[in-house]
mmCIF file of C-alpha atoms in Angstrom:
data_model
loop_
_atom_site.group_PDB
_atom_site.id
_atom_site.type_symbol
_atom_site.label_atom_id
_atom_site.label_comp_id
_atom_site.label_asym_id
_atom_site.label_seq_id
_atom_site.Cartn_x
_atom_site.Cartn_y
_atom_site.Cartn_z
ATOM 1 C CA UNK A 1 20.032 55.332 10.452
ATOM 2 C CA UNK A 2 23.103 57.729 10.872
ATOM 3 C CA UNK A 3 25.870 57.833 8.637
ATOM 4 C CA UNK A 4 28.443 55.856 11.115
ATOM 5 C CA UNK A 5 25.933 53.326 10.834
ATOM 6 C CA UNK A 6 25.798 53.546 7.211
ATOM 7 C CA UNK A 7 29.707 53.265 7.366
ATOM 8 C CA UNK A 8 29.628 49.755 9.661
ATOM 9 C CA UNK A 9 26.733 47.828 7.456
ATOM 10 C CA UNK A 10 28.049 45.434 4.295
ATOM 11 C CA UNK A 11 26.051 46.138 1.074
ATOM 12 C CA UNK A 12 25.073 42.710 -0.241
ATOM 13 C CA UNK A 13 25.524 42.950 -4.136
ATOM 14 C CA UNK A 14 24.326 39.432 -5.373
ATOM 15 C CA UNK A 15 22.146 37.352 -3.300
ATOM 16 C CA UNK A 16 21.995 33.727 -4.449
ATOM 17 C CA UNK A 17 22.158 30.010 -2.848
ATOM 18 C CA UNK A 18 24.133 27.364 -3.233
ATOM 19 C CA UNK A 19 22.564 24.189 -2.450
ATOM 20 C CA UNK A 20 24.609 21.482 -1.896
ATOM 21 C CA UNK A 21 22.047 19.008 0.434
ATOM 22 C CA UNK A 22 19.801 16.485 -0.474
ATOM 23 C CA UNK A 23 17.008 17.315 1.725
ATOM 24 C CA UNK A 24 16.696 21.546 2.212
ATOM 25 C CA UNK A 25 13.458 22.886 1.335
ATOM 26 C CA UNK A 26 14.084 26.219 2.269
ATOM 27 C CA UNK A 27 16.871 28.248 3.678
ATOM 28 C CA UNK A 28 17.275 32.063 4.872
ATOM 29 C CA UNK A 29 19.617 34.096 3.518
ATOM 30 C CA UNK A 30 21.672 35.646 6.347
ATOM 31 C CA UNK A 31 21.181 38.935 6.857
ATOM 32 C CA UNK A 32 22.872 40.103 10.359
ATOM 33 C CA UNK A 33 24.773 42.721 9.877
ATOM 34 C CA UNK A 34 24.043 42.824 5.674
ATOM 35 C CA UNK A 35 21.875 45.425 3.675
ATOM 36 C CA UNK A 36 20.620 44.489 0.321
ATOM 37 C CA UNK A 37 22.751 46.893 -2.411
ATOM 38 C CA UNK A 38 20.299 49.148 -4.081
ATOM 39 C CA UNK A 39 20.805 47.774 -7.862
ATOM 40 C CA UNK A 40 22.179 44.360 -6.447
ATOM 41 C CA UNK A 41 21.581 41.133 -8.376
ATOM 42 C CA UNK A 42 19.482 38.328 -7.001
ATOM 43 C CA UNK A 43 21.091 35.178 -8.359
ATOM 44 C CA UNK A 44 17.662 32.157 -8.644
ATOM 45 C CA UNK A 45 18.623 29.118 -9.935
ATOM 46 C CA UNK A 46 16.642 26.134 -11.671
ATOM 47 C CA UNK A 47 14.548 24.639 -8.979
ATOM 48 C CA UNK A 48 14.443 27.508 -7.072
ATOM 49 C CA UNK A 49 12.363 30.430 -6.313
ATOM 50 C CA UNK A 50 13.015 33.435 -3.712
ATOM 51 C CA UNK A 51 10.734 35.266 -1.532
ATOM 52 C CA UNK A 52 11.384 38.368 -0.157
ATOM 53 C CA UNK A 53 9.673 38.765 3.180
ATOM 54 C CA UNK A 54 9.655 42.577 4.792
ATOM 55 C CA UNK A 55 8.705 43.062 8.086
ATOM 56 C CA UNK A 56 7.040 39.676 8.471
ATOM 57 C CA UNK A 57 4.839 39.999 5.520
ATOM 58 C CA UNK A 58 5.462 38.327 2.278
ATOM 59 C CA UNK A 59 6.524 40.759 -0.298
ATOM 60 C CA UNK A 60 7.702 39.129 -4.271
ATOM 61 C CA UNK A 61 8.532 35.836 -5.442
ATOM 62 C CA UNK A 62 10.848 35.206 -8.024
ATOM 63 C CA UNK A 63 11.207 32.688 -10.237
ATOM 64 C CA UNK A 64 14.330 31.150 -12.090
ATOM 65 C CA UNK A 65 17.106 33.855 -13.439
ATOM 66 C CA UNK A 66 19.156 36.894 -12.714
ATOM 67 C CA UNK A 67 17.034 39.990 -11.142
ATOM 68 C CA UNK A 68 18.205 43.542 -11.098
ATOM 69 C CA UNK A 69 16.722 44.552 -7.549
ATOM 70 C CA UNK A 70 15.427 48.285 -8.431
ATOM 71 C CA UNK A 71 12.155 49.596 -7.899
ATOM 72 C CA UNK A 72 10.787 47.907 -10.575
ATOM 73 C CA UNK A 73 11.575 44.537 -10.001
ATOM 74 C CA UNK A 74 10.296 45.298 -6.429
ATOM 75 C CA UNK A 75 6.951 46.465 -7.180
ATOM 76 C CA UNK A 76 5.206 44.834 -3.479
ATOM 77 C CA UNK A 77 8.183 45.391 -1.415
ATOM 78 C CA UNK A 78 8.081 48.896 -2.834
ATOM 79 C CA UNK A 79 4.772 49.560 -2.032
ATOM 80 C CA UNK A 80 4.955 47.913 1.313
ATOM 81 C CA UNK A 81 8.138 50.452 1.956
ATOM 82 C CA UNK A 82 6.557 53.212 0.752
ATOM 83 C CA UNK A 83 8.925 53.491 -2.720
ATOM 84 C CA UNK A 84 6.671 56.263 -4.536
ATOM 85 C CA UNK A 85 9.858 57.733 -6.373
ATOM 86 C CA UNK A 86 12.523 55.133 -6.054
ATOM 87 C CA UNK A 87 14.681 54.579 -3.470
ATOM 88 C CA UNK A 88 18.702 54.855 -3.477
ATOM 89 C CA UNK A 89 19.960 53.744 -0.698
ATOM 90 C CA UNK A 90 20.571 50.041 0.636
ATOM 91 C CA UNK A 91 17.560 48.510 2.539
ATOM 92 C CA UNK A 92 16.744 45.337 4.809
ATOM 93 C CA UNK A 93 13.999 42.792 3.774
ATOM 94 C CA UNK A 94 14.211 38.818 4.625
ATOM 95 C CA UNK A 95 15.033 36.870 1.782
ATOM 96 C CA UNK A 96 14.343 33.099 1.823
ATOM 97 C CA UNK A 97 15.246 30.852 -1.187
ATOM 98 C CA UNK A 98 12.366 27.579 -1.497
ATOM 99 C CA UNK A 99 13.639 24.559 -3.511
ATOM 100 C CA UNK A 100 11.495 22.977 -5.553
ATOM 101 C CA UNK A 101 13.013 20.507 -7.277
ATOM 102 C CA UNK A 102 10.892 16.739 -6.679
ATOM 103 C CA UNK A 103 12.209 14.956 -3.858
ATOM 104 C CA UNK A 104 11.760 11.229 -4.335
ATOM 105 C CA UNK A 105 11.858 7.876 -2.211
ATOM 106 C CA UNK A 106 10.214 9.535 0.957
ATOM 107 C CA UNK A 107 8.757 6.602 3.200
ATOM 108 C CA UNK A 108 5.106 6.195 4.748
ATOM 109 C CA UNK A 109 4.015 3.670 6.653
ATOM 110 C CA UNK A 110 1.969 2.084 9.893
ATOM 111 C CA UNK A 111 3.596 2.438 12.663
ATOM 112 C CA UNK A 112 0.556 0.523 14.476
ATOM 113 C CA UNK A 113 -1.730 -2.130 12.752
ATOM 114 C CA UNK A 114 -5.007 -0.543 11.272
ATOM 115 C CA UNK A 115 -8.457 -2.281 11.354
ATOM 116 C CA UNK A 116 -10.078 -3.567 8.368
ATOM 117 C CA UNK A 117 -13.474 -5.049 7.703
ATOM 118 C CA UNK A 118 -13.790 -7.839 5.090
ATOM 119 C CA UNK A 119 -16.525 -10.400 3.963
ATOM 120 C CA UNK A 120 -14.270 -12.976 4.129
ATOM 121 C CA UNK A 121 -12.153 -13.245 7.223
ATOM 122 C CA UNK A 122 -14.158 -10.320 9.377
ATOM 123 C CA UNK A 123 -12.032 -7.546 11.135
ATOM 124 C CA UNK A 124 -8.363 -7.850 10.235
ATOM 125 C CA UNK A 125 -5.154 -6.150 11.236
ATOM 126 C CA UNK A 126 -2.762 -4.865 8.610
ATOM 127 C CA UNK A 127 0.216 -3.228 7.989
ATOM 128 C CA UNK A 128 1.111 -1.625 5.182
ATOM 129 C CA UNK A 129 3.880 0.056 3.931
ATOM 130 C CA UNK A 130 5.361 2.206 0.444
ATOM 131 C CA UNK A 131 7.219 5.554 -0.777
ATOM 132 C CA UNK A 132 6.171 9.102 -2.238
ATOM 133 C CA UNK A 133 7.129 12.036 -3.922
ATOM 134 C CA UNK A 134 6.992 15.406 -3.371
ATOM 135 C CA UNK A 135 7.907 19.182 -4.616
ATOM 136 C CA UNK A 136 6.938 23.194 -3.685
ATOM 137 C CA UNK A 137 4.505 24.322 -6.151
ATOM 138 C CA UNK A 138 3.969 27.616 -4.496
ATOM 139 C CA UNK A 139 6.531 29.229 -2.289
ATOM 140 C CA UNK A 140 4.193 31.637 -0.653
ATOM 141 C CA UNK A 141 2.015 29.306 0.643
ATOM 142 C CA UNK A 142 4.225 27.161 1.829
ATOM 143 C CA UNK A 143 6.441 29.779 3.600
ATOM 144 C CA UNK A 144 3.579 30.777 5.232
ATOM 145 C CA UNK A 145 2.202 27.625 6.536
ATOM 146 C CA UNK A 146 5.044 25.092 6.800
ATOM 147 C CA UNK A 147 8.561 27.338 7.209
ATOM 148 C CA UNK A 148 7.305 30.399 9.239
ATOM 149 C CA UNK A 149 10.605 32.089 10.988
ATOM 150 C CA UNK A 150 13.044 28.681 10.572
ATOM 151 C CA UNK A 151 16.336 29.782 9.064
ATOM 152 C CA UNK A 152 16.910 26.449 7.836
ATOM 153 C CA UNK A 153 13.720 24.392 6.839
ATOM 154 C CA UNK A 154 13.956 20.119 5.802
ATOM 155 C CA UNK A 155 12.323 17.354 5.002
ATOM 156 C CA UNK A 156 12.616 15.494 8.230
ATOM 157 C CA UNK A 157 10.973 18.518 9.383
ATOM 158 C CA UNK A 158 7.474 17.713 7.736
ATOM 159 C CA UNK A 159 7.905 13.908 6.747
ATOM 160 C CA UNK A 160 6.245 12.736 10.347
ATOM 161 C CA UNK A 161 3.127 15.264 9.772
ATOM 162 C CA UNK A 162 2.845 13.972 6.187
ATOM 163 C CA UNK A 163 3.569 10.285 7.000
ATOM 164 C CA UNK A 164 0.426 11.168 9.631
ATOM 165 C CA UNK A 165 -1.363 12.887 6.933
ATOM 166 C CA UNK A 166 -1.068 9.643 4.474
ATOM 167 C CA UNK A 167 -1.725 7.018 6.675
ATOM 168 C CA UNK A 168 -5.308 8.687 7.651
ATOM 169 C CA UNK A 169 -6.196 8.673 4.102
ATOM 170 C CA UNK A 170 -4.902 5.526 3.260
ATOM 171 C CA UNK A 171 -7.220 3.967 5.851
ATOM 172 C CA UNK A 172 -10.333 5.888 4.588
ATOM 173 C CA UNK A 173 -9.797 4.568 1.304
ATOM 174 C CA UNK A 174 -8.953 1.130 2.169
ATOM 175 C CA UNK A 175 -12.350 0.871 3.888
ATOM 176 C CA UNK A 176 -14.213 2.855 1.213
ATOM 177 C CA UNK A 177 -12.861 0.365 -1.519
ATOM 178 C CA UNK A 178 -14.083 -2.954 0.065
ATOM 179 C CA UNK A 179 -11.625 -4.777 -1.808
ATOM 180 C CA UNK A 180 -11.211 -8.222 -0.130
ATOM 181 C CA UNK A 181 -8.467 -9.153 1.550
ATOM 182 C CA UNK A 182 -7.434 -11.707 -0.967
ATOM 183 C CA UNK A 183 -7.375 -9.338 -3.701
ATOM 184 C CA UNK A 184 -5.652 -6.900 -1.878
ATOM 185 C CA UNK A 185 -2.218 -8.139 -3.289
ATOM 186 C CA UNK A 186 -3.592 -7.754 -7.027
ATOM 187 C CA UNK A 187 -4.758 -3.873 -6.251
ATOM 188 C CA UNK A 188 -1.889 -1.738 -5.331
ATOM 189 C CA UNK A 189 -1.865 0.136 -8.281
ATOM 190 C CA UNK A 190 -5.965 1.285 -7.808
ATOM 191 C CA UNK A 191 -5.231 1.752 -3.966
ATOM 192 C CA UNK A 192 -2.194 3.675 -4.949
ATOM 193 C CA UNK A 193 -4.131 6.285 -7.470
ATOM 194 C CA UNK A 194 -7.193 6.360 -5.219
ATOM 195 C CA UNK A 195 -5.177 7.289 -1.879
ATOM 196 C CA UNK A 196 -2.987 9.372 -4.115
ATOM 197 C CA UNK A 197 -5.975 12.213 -5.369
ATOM 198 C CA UNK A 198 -7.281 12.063 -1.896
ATOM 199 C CA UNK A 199 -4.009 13.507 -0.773
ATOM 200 C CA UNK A 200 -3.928 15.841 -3.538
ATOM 201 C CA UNK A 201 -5.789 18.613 -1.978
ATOM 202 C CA UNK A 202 -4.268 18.104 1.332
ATOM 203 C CA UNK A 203 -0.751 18.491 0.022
ATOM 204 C CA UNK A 204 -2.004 21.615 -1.893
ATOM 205 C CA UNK A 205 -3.337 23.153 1.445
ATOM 206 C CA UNK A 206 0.914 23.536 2.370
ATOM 207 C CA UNK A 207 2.030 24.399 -1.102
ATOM 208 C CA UNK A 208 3.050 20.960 -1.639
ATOM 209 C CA UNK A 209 2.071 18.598 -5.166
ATOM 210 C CA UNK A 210 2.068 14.870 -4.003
ATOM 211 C CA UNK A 211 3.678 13.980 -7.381
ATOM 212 C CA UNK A 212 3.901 10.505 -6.897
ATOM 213 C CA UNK A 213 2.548 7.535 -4.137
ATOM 214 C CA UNK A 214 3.108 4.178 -4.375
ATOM 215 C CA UNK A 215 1.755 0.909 -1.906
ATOM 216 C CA UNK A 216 4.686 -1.339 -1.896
ATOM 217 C CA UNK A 217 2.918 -3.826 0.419
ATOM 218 C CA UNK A 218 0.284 -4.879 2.372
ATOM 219 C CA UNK A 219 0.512 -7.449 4.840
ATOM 220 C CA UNK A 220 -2.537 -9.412 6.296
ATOM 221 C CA UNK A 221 -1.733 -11.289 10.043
ATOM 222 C CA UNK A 222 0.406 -14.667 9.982
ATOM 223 C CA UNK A 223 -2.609 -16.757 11.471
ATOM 224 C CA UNK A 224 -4.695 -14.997 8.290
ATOM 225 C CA UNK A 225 -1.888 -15.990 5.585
ATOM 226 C CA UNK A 226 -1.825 -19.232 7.015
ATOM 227 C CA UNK A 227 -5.494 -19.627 6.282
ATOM 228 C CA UNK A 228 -4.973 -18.805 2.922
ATOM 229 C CA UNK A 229 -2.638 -20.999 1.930
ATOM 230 C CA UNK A 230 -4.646 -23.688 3.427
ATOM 231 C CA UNK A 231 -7.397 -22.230 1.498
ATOM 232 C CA UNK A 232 -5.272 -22.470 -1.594
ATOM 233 C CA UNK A 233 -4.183 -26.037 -1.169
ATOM 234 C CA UNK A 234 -7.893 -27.127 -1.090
ATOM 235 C CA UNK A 235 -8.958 -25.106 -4.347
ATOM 236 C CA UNK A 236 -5.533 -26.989 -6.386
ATOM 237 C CA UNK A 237 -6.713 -30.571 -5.254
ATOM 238 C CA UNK A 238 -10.338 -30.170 -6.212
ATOM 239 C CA UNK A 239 -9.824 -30.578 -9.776
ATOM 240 C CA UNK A 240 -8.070 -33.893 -9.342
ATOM 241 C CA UNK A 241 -9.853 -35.119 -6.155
ATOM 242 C CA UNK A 242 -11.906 -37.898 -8.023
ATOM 243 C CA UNK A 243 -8.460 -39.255 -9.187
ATOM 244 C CA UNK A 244 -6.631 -38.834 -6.072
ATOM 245 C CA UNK A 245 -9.743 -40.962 -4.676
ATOM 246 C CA UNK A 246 -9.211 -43.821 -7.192
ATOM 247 C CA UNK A 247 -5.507 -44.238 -6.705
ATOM 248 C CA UNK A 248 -5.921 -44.416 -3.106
ATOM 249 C CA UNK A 249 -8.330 -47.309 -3.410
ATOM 250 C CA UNK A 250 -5.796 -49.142 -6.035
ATOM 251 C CA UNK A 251 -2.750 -48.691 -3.373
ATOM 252 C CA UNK A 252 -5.178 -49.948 -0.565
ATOM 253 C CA UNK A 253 -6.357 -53.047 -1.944
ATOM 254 C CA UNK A 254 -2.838 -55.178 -1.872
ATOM 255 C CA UNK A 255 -2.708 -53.765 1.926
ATOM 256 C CA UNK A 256 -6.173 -55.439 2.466
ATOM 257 C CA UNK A 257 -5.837 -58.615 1.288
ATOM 258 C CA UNK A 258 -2.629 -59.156 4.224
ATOM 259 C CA UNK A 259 -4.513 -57.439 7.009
ATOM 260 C CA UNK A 260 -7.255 -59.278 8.962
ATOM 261 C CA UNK A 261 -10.380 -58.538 8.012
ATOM 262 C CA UNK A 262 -9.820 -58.772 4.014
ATOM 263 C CA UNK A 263 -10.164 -56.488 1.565
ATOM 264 C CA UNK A 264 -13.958 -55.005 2.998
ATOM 265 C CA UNK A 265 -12.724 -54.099 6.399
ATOM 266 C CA UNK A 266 -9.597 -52.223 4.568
ATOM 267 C CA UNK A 267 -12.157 -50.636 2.541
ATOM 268 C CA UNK A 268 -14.031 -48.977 5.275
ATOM 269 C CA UNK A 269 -10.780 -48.092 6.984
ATOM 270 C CA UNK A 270 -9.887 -46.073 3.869
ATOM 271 C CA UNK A 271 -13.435 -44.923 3.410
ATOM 272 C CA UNK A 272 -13.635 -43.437 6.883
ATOM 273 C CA UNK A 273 -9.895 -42.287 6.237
ATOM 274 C CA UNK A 274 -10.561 -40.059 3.858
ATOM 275 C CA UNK A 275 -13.751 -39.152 4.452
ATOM 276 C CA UNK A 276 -15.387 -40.521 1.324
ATOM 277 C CA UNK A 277 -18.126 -43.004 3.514
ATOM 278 C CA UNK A 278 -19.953 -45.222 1.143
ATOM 279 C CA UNK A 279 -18.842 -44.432 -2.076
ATOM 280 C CA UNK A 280 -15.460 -45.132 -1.262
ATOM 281 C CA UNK A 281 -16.847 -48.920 0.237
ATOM 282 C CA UNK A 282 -19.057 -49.476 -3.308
ATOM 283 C CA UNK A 283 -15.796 -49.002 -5.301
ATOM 284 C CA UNK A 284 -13.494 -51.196 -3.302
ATOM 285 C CA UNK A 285 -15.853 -53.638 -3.010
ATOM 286 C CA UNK A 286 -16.101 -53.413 -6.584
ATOM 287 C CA UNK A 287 -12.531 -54.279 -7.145
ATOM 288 C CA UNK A 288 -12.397 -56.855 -3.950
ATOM 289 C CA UNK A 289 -14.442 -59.117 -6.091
ATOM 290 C CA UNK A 290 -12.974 -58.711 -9.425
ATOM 291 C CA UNK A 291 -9.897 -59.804 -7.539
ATOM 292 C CA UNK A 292 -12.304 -62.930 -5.932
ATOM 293 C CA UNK A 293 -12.683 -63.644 -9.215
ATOM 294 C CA UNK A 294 -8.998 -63.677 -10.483
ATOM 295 C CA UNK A 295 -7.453 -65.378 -7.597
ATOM 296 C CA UNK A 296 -5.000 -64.464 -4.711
ATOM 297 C CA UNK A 297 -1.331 -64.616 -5.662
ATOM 298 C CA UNK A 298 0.285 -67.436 -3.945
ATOM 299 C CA UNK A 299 1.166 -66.054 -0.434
ATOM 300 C CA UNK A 300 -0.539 -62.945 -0.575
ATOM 301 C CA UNK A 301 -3.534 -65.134 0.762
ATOM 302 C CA UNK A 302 -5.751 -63.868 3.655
ATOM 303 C CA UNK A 303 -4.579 -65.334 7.299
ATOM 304 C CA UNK A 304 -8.189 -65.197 8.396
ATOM 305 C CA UNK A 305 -11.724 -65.362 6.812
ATOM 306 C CA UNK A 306 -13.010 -62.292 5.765
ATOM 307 C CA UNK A 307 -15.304 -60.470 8.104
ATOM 308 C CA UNK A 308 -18.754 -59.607 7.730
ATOM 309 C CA UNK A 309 -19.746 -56.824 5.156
ATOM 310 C CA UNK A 310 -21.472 -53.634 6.872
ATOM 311 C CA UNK A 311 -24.725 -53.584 6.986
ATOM 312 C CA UNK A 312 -25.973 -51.863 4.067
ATOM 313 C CA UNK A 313 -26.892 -48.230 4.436
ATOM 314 C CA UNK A 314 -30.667 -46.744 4.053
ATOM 315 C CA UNK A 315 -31.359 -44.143 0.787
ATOM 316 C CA UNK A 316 -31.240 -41.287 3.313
ATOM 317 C CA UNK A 317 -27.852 -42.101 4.533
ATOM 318 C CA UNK A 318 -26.276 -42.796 1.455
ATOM 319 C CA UNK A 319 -27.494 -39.292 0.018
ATOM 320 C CA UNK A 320 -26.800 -37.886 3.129
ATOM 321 C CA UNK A 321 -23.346 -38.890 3.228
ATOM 322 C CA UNK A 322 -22.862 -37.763 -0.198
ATOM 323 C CA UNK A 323 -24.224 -34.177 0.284
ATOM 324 C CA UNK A 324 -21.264 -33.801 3.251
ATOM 325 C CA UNK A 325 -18.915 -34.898 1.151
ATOM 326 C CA UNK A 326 -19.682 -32.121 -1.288
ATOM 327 C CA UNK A 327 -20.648 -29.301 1.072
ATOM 328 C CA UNK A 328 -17.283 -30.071 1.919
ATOM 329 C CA UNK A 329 -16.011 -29.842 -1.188
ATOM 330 C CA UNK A 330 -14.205 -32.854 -1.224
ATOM 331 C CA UNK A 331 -15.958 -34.145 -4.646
ATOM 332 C CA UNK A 332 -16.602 -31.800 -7.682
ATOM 333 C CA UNK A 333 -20.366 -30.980 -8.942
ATOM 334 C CA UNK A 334 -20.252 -34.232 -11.667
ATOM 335 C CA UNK A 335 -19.183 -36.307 -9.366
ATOM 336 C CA UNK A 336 -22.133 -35.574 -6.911
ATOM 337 C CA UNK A 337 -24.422 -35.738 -9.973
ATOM 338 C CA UNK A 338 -22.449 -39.377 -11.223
ATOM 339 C CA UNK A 339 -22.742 -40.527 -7.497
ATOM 340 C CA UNK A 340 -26.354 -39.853 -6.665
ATOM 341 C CA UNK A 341 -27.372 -41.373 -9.803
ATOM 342 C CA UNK A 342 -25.878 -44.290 -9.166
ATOM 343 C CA UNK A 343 -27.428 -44.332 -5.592
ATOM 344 C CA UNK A 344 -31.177 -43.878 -6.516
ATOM 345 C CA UNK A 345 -30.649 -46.647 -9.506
ATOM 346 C CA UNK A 346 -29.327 -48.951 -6.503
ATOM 347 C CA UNK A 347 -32.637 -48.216 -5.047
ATOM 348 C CA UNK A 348 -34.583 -48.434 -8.455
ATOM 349 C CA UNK A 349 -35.612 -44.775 -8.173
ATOM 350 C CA UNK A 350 -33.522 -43.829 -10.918
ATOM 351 C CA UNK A 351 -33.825 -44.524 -15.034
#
């Protein structure tokens, strides 16, 4: 370089950035037209570091403070330049500042629904949705694999590769877990930690730390929720089923006594009704003839003479009828034991 070109260059003394976004991870110092000023001060504040970058190959990093650039301070780019003896006059080298301050609330989630396999409800389709947090743990690395030449490099700029990146491993470890899809709602702090150190290496790979990951939801198909609430209803009226049972027989019995037929035809009209076949008929007919006994009130008489009972029902179709009802879970374990007692003693098979 001649000395008119010596004359025309600007000697940078301090070399520092001011940050004021939300979302730079790394920015270039501008250098057109600039030399760096031999004894110059490189200005690194907290949650920053600076790499100096000569000729396309990554020279020193520098960590939080106020650097005297001499020879010392330079020991890489000095050897790289060929320094043996110190140098004195201004010199060119890229200098890129990396933030690394944590940047929180990023957003991952499915943009399409992924398959999952469970025991209960076979494949499924869910989406699934939550937020992460990231910061540069080493600059080199990550210059050299994420920012390359960019002056000016962001967070939009990676958040679609690592939204990519998350959503792979998310899946592997949703199907590796084989937690059911009912107990998926209970797990999203294990899923979280599990998906979270299978990132961990990944992130490390572009100088990255995944410093925190979070599943905010996960959300089955509406015909599957549906199921489950229907599912749900069934399990909270299987405690009180047998009672449920007795009060509909009570509320049928005035009913019975206006309709033709009497009180045993209302019986198996109930019976059928709610699918409770001849246990329900046993216990009406029960109370039918303690109300024989008692007396019709005055008007509440039947119109019509009662019809014929039902024939009465074999062994093998009164236990048979019995086992449906609790395959079916309509009646609880006792009252399948109570029941079939009471049907074998009918048939004096029982003590």
């Amino acid at each position: 370089m001649g000395l008119m070109d010596w004359g025309k260059a600007q000697f940078l003394d301090i070399l520092e950035w001011l940050d004021d976004s939300s979302d730079t991870l790394a920015w270039r110092f501008p250098m057109r037209g600039q030399e760096i000023q031999n004894g110059g001060k490189l200005v690194v504040r907290e949650s920053q570091e600076a790499v100096f970058v000569n000729e396309g190959q990554l020279a020193d990093v520098f960590k939080p403070g106020t650097h005297n650039l001499t020879t010392q301070n330079l020991p890489i780019l000095a050897t790289l330049k060929g320094w043996k003896y110190g140098f004195e006059s201004p010199f060119k080298s890229d200098v890129y500042f990396i933030s690394t301050k944590l940047y929180n609330d990023l957003k991952w989630g499915t943009s399409n629904p992924i398959m999952m396999r469970d025991a209960d409800f076979g494949m499924l389709r869910i989406r699934a949705f939550g937020i992460y947090s990231i910061k540069v743990v080493d600059s080199g690395t990550f210059l050299k694999q994420l920012v390359g030449t960019n002056g000016v490099y962001t967070v939009p700029d990676i958040s679609e590769q690592l939204r990519k990146t998350i959503m792979s491993r998310f899946t592997d470890t949703l199907g590796e877990s084989k937690i059911p899809a009912l107990d998926l709602a209970a797990k999203y702090d294990e899923i979280s930690d599990l998906v979270k150190q299978k990132l961990q290496d990944e992130f490390k790979t572009m100088g990255l730390e995944l410093s925190k990951f979070f599943v905010e939801n996960i959300s089955l198909p509406e015909e599957v929720e549906a199921m489950m609430d229907k599912r749900t209803g069934v399990g909270m009226m299987a405690p009180v089923m047998g009672a449920y049972t007795q009060m509909q027989v009570a509320d049928s019995i005035p009913l019975a006594a206006q309709n033709p037929g009497g009180v045993a035809g209302m019986g198996m009209g109930v019976g059928l009704g709610f699918g409770m076949g001849n246990m329900m008929g046993q216990q009406m007919t029960g109370a039918a003839q303690q109300m024989g006994q008692q007396g019709f009130p005055a008007g509440n008489a039947p119109a019509a003479p009662a019809a014929p009972m039902a024939p009465a029902k074999s062994l093998k179709e009164e236990l048979t009828e019995l086992k449906e009802l609790f395959d079916g879970q309509l009646i609880t374990q006792a009252e399948y034991d109570t029941q079939r007692a009471a049907v074998m003693k009918k048939f004096g098979m029982g003590n």
